[in-house]
XYZ file of C-alpha atoms in Angstrom:
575
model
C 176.170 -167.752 143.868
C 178.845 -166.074 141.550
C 180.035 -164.128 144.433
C 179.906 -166.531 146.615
C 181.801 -169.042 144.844
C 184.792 -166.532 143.716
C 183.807 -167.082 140.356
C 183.767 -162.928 139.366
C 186.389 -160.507 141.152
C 184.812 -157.262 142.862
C 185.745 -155.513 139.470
C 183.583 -157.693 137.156
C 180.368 -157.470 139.949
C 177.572 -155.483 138.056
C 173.917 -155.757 137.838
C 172.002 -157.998 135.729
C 175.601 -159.624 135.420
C 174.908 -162.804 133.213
C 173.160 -160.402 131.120
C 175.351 -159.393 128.669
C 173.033 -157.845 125.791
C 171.693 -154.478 126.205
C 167.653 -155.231 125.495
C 168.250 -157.342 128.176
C 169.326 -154.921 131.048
C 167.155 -151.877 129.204
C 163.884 -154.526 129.790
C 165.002 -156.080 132.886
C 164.835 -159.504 131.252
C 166.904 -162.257 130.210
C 166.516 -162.989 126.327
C 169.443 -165.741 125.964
C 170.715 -168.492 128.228
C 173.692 -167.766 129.422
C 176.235 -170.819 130.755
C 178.835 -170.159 133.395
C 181.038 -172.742 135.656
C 182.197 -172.312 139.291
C 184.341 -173.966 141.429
C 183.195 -174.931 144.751
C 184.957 -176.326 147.776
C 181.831 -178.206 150.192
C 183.170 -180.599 153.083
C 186.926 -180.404 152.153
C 186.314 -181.946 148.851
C 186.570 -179.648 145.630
C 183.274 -179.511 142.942
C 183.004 -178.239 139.641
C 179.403 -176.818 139.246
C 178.183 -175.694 135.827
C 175.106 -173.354 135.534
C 172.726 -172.262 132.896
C 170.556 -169.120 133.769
C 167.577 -169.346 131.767
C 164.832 -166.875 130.352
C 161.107 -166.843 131.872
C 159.467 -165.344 129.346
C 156.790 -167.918 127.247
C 158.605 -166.179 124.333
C 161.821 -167.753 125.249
C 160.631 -171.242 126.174
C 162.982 -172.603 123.467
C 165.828 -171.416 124.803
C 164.528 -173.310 128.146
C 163.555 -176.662 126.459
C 167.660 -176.714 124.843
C 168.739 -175.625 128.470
C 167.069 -178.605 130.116
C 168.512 -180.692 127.542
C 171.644 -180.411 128.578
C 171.462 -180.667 132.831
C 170.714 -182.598 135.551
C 168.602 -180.754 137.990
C 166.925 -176.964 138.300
C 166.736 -174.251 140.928
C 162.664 -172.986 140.706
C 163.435 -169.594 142.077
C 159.952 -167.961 143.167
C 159.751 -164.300 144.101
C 158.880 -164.326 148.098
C 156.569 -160.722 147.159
C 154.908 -162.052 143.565
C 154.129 -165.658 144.401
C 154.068 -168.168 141.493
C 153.505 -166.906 138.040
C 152.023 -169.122 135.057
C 155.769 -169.305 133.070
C 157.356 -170.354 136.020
C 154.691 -173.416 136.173
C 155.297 -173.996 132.400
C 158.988 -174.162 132.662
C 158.481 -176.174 136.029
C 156.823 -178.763 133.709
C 159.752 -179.044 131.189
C 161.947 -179.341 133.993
C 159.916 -182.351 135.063
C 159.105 -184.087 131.925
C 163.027 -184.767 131.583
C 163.197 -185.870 135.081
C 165.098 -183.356 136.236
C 166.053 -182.899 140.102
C 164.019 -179.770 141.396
C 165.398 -177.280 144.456
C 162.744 -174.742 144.896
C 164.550 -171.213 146.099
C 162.119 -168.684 147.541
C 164.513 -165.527 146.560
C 163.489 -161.707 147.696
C 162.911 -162.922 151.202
C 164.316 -159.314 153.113
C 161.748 -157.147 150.981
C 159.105 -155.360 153.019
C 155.840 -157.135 150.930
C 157.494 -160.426 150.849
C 155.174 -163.425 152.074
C 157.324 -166.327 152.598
C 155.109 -168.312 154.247
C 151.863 -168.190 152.064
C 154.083 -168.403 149.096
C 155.796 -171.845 150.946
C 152.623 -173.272 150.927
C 152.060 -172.605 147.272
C 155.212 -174.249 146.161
C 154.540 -177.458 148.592
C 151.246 -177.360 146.646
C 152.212 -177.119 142.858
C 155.800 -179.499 143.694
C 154.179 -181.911 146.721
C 157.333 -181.508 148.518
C 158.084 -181.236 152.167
C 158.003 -177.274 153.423
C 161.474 -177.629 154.931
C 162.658 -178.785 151.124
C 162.309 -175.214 150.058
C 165.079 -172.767 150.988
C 164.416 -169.108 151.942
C 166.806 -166.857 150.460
C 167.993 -163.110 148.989
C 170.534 -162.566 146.375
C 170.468 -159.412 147.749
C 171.634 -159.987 151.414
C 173.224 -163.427 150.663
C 171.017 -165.143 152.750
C 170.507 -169.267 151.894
C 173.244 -168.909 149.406
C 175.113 -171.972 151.207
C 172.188 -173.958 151.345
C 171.419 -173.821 148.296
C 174.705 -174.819 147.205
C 174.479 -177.349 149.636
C 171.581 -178.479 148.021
C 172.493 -178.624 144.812
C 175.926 -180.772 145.969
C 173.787 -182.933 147.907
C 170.501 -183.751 145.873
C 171.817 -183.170 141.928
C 172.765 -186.354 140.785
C 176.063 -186.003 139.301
C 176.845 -186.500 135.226
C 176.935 -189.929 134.040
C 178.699 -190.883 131.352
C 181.708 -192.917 130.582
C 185.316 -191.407 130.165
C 186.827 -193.952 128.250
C 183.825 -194.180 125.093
C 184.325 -192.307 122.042
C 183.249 -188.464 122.378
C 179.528 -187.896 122.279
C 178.887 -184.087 123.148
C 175.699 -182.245 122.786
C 175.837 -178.664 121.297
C 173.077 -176.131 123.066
C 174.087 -173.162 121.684
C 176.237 -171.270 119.489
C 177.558 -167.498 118.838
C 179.056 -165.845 116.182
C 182.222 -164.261 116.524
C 182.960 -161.691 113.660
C 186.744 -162.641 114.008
C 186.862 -165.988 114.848
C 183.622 -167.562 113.159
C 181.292 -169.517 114.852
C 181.977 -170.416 118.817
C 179.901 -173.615 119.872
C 179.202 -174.156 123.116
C 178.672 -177.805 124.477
C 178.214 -180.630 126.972
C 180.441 -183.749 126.973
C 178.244 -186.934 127.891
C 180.998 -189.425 127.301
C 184.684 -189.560 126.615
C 186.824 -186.132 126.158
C 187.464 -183.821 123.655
C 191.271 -182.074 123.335
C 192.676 -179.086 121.851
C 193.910 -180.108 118.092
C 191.092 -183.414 117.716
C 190.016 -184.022 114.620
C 185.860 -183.721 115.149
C 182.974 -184.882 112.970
C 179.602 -182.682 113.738
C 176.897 -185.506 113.329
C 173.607 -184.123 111.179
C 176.311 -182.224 109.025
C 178.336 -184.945 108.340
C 181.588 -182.573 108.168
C 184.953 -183.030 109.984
C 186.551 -180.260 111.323
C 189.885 -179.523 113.672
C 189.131 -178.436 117.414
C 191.108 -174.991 117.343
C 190.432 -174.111 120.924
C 188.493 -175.899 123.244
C 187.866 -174.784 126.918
C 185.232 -173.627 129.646
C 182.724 -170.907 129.896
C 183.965 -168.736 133.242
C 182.687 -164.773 132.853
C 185.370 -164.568 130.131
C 186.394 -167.688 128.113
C 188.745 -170.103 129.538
C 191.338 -172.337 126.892
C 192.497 -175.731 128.051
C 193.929 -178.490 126.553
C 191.450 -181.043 127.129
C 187.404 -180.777 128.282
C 186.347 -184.616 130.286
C 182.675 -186.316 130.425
C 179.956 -184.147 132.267
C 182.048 -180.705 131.504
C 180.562 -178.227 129.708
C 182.317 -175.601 127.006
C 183.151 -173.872 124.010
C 184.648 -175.361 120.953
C 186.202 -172.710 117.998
C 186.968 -174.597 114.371
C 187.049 -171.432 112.826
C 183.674 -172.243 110.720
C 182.471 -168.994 109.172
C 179.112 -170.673 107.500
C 176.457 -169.636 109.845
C 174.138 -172.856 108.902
C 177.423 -175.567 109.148
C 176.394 -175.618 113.173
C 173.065 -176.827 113.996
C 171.656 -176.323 117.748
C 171.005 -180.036 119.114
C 173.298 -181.580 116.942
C 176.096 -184.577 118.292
C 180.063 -183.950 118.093
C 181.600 -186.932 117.998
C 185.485 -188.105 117.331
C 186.213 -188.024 113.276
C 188.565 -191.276 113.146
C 186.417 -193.438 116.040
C 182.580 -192.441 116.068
C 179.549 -192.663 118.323
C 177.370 -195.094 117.217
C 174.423 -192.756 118.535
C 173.836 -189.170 117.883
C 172.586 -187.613 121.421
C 168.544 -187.449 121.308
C 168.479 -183.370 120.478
C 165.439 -181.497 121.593
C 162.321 -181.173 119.723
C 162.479 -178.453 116.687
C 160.913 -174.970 116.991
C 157.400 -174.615 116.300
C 156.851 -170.833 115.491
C 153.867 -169.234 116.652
C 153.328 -166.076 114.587
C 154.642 -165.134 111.078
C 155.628 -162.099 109.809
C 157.553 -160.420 106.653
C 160.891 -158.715 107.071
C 162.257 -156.561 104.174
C 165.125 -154.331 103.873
C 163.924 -150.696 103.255
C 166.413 -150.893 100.510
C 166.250 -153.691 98.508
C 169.545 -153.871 97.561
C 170.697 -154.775 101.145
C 168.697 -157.923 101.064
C 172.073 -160.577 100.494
C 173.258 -158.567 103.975
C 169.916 -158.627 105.378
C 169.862 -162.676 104.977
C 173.518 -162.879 105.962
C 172.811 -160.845 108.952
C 169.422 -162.913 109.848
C 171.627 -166.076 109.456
C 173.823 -165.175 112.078
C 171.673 -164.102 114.440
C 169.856 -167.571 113.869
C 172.917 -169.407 115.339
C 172.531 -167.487 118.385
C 168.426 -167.357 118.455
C 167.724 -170.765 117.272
C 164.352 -170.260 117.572
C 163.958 -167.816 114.532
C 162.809 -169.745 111.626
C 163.003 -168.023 108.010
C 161.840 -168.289 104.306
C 162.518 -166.137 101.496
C 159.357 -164.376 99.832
C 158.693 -161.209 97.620
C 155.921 -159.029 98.218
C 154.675 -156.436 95.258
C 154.524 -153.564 97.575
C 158.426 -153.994 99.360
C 160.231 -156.359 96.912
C 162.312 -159.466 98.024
C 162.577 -159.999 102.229
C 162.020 -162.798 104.329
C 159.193 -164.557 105.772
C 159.771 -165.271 109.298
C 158.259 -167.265 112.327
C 158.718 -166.122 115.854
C 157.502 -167.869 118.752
C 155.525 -164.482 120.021
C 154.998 -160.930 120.029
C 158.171 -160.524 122.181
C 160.228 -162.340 120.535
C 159.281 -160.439 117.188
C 160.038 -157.486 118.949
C 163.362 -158.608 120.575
C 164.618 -159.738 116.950
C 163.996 -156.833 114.585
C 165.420 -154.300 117.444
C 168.672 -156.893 117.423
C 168.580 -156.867 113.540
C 168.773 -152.887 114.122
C 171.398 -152.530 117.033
C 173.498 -155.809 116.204
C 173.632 -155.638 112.168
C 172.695 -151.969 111.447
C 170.056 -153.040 109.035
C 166.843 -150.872 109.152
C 163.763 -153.162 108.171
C 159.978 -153.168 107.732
C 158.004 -155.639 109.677
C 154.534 -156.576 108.062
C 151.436 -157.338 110.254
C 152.214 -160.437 112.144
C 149.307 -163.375 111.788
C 149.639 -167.431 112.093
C 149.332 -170.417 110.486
C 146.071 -171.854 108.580
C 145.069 -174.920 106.694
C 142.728 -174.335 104.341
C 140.990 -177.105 102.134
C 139.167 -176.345 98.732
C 136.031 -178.105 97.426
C 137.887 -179.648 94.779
C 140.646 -181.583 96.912
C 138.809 -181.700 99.904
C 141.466 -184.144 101.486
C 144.372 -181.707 100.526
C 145.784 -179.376 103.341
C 147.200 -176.136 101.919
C 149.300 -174.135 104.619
C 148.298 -170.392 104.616
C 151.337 -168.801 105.914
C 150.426 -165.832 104.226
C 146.851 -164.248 103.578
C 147.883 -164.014 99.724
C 148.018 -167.702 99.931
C 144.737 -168.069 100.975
C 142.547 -169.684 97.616
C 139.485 -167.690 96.044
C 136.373 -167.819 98.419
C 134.550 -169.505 95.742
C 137.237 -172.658 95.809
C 137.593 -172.448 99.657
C 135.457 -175.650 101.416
C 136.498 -174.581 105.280
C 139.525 -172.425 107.038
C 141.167 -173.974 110.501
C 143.127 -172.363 112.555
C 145.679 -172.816 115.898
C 143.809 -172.897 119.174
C 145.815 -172.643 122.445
C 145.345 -173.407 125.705
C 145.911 -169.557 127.572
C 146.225 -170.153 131.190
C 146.091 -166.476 133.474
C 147.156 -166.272 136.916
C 145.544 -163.269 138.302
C 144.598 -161.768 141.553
C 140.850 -162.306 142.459
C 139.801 -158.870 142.459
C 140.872 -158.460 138.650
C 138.460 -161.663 137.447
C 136.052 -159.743 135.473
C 138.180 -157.519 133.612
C 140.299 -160.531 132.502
C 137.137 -162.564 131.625
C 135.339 -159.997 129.447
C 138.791 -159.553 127.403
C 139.688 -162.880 126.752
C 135.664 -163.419 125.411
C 135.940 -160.609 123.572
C 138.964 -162.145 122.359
C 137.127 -165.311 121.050
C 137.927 -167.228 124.137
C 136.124 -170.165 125.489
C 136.443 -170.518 129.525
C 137.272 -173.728 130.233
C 138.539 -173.905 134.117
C 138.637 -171.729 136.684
C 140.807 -172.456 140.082
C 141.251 -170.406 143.215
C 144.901 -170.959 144.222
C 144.537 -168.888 147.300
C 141.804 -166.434 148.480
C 143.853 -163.614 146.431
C 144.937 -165.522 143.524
C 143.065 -167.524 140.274
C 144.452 -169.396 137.900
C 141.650 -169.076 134.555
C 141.744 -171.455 131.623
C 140.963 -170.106 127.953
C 140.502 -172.241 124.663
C 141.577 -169.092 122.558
C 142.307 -168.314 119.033
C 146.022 -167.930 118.615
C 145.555 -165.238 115.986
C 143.577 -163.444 118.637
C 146.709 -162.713 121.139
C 148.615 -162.052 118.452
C 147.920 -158.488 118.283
C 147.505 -156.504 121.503
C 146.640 -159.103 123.804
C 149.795 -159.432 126.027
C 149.274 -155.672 126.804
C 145.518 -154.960 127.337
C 146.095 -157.619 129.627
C 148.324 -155.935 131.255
C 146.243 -153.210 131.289
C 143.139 -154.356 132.680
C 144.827 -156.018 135.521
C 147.229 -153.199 136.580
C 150.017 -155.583 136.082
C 149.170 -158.534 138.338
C 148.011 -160.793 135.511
C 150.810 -163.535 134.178
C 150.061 -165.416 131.184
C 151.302 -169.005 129.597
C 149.978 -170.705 126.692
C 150.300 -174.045 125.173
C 149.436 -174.967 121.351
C 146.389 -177.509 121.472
C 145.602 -178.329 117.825
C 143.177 -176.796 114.847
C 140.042 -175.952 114.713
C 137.198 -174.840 111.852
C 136.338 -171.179 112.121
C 134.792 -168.815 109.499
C 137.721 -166.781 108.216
C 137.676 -163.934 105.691
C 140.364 -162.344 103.875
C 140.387 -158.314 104.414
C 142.336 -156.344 102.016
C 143.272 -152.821 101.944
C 143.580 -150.803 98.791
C 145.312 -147.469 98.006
C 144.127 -145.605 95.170
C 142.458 -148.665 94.142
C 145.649 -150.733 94.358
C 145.873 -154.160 96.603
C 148.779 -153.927 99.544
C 149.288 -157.087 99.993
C 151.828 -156.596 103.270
C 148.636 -155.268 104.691
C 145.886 -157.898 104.121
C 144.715 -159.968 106.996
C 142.749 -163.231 107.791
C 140.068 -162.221 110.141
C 137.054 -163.679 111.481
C 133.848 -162.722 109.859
C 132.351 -160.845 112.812
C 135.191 -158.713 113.564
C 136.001 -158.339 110.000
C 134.287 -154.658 109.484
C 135.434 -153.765 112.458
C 138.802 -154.139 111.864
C 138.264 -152.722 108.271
C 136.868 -149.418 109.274
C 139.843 -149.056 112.068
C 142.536 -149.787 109.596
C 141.096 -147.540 107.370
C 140.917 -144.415 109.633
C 144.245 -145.577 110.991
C 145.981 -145.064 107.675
C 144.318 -142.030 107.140
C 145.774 -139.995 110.266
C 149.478 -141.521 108.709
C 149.755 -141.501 104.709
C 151.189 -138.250 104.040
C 148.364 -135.825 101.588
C 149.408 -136.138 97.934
C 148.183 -133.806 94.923
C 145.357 -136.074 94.917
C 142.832 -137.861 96.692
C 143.699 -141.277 98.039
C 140.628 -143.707 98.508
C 142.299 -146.176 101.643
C 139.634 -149.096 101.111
C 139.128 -152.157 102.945
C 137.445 -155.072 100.845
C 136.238 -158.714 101.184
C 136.332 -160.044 98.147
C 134.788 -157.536 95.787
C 133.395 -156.453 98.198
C 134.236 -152.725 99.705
C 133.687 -152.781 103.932
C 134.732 -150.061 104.915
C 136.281 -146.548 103.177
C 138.116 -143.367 104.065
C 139.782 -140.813 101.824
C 143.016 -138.329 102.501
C 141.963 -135.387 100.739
C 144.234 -133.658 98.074
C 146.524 -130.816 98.738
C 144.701 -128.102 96.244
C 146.510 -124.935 94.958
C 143.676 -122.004 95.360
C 143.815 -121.694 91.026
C 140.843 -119.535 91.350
C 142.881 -116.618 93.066
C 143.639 -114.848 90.389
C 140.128 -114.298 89.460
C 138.738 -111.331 90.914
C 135.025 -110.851 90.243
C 134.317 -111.646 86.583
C 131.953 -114.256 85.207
C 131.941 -117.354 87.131
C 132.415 -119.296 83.894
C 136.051 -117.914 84.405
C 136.442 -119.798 87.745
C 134.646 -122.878 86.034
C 136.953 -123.144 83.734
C 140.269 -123.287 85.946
C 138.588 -125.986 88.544
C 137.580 -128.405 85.489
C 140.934 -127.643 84.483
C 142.598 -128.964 88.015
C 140.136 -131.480 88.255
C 141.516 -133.072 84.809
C 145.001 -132.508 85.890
C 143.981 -134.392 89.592
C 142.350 -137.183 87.372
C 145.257 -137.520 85.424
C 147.542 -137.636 88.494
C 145.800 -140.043 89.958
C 146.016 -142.469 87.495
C 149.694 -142.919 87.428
C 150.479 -141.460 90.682
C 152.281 -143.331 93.610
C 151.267 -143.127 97.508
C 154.392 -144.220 99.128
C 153.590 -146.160 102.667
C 155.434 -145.142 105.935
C 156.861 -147.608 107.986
C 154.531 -146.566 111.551
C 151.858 -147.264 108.903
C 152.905 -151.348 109.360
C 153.126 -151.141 112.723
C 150.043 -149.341 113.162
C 147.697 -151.766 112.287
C 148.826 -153.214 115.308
C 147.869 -150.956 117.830
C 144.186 -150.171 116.630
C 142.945 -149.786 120.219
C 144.885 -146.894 121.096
């Protein structure tokens, strides 16, 4: 559409072109939103068309949610070769709940194992539209590229708002520019905004002066004045990371909106983790650098904590195993700060025999009270819905039971392709999930989940000691019956990775007082006995008591230092 329009010259053209990050072209995914505007000429009359390409990912749905916010209609692009996959029906239903217009594109049309008409019928099925409604098309050859920009002319309703009211804009997104502070980037719903207003950003309550305004081309674009239904980027030269707030109102300073613009709903993270400098002394850049990268990721949520084995860090909520990923390698490329990630888990509300009415959030498994207190444990439940090709059924089914799930629907889309229904533990996909799905359905299985309340389970706290010391970064709330299963695979995990020391490190893992499971890296002994040759073996005696005092000794106040693959680890205790 870019190319089609004019909008990039032959010397911008690349691949992956709205994706500007590198993760994004070294995955093949799209991580941010990224908002472009082209100029259009349909029927002799001239249109200004502003576009927001969006992530798929279920990691990403945030970014979705604030994109939806801020248009009128949506393009459901469905691969002609892959058919529909179970993000693309989540983010179909945010695109409906806020009444958005809906054009469904069946892209990838020229490729040998494309299937246009099977995968027609499947989009008249999940939209009820008409089958001549959905346009056949390939980015590729340029084929349908008019008509869908015929389309989107013809059945987008244009922006409504009214020119002459005070300015009301609606911020989606921000940046930060190391040399000219934070860029916003907005939608006018009514009146204008000019280059040189005074502004007044609503939940902040501060005024600032509009130092640049303009639009979002490939490169930015000044002008002196941005009208109702435009969207753009605003500089005020604010270098405060947390002075811009994603969903927030701009409004005139000296004549106000009455009403702020109804943002989006806040972020609900998933799955908590600890982030710690490996040096504590970078931990004031660690939170500056985690504060910018929250203007452009407003999705990452963040707490400060201290943990006895790493010091000070942060304790952070993602909204999935991606999107934990996605941050700590940005953290790395973007900031230069090297960081250890503690085992991920969720939330849990626990509630204690003597306050049985009181919830207390267990964000951590430290937090969790004594088991003697404790009257029950609940944790998040989802709602896991797998799209999967028939043949692949049983594999997927004995891993998400294994997995603590409950089957709750099963549906036959087509012959070749089910759609399954899991009530499923969150903690449970935390891990390894995401892949061994991948796994056990060479790749054909897709995978959406919705949050769907608490429940009661039996949860135990498993921690694992080092030389008879508690590390805390690697306790975690598991259920009871895979509890000494997990224990005994932590414990022979950490054994193949801590480093042998002068003396012989117990790894331990314990419920309670009580010890589950229990390896031991053996000491790195100095043959003391050499020397001996023949002789009375009281001789020999007396050098091995000797070393085995010294060993004692060095046990006692000696210090088994944890690598960081040891954190990570844990993780991967299937492999």
């Amino acid at each position: 559409m870019l190319d089609f329009t004019g909008s990039v010259t032959e010397r911008e053209k690349q691949e992956q072109l709205l994706d500007s990050m590198d993760l994004e072209r070294e995955r093949g995914i799209t991580i941010k939103s990224h908002a472009i505007q082209m100029d259009y000429t349909y029927k002799g009359e001239e249109y200004t068309l502003n576009l927001i390409d969006t992530p798929g990912h279920v990691d990403f749905s945030y970014e979705v949610s604030r994109s939806i916010a801020a248009c009128e209609g949506a393009l459901l692009v469905v691969d002609a070769a892959q058919s529909i996959q179970a993000q693309t029906i989540s983010n179909l239903y945010l695109a409906l709940e806020n009444d958005l217009e809906i054009i469904p594109v069946l892209n990838k049309v020229d490729l040998p194992s494309a299937n246009p008409e099977v995968v027609t019928d499947d989009i008249v099925d999940l939209l009820g539209c008409d089958p001549s409604e959905v346009i056949p098309a390939s980015a590729k050859t340029g084929i349908g590229i008019e008509e869908i920009l015929a389309a989107i002319i013809e059945r987008i309703p244009p922006p409504t708002g009214k020119v002459d009211a005070p300015l009301r804009a609606l911020i989606f997104d921000s940046v930060y520019n190391p040399f000219r502070g934070v860029e916003t980037y907005f939608r006018v719903i009514n009146g204008s905004i000019k280059k040189g207003q005074n502004i007044k950003f609503v939940a902040t309550d501060k005024n600032y002066s509009a130092d640049e305004v303009g639009t979002l081309r490939l490169k930015q674009f000044p002008r002196q004045e941005i009208k109702t239904g435009d969207v753009g980027y605003l500089i005020t030269g604010i270098k405060e990371a947390k002075e811009v707030k994603v969903g927030d109102t701009i409004t005139d300073a000296k004549n106000p909106t009455t009403e702020a613009v109804p943002g989006f709903e806040d972020v609900k993270p998933m799955v908590f983790a600890g982030i710690y400098p490996v040096d504590t002394e970078d931990y004031e850049e660690l939170r500056a650098s985690m504060e910018k990268l929250q203007l452009n990721d407003a999705s990452l949520v963040f707490t400060p904590e201290s943990s006895a084995a790493l010091g000070f860090g942060f304790r952070c909520g993602f909204l999935g195993m991606l999107h934990l990923e996605i941050i700590q390698e940005r953290l790395e490329r973007e900031f230069d700060m090297t960081v250890i990630t503690t085992v991920p888990n969720v939330s849990y509300q626990a509630y204690t025999h003597k306050n049985p009415n009181d919830v207390i959030l267990v964000n951590n498994p430290s937090d969790l009270p004594e088991p003697s207190s404790l009257a029950k444990v609940e944790e998040p439940y989802i709602k896991a819905t797998i799209i999967t090709k028939s043949d692949f059924v049983g594999p997927v089914m004995s891993l998400c039971i294994e997995k603590r799930g409950e089957i709750t629907n099963q549906t036959y889309l087509t012959t070749e392709r089910v759609e399954l229904s899991f009530d499923m533990p969150l903690a449970e996909i935390v891990f390894d999930f995401y892949d061994r799905l991948k796994t056990v359905s060479k790749g054909y299985a897709s995978f959406d989940y919705a949050p769907i309340g608490m429940r009661q389970s039996k949860l135990v706290k498993v921690d694992v000691l080092l030389n008879g010391n508690v590390v805390d970064a690697l306790s975690a709330l598991l259920h009871v019956d895979n509890a000494y299963d997990i224990g005994k695979k932590m414990c022979e995990k950490l054994k193949e990775l801590i480093p042998r020391q002068q003396f012989d490190i117990p790894i331990q893992a314990a419920i309670g007082a009580k010890i589950i499971a229990r390896e031991t890296v053996k000491a790195l002994r100095k043959d003391v006995t050499a020397k001996c040759y023949g002789g009375d073996i009281s001789r020999k005696r007396k050098l091995l008591e000797k070393q085995k005092k010294g060993k004692k000794r060095m046990r006692q106040v000696g210090n088994v230092e944890i690598p960081q693959e040891a954190f990570m680890a844990v993780l991967k205790l299937n492999d």
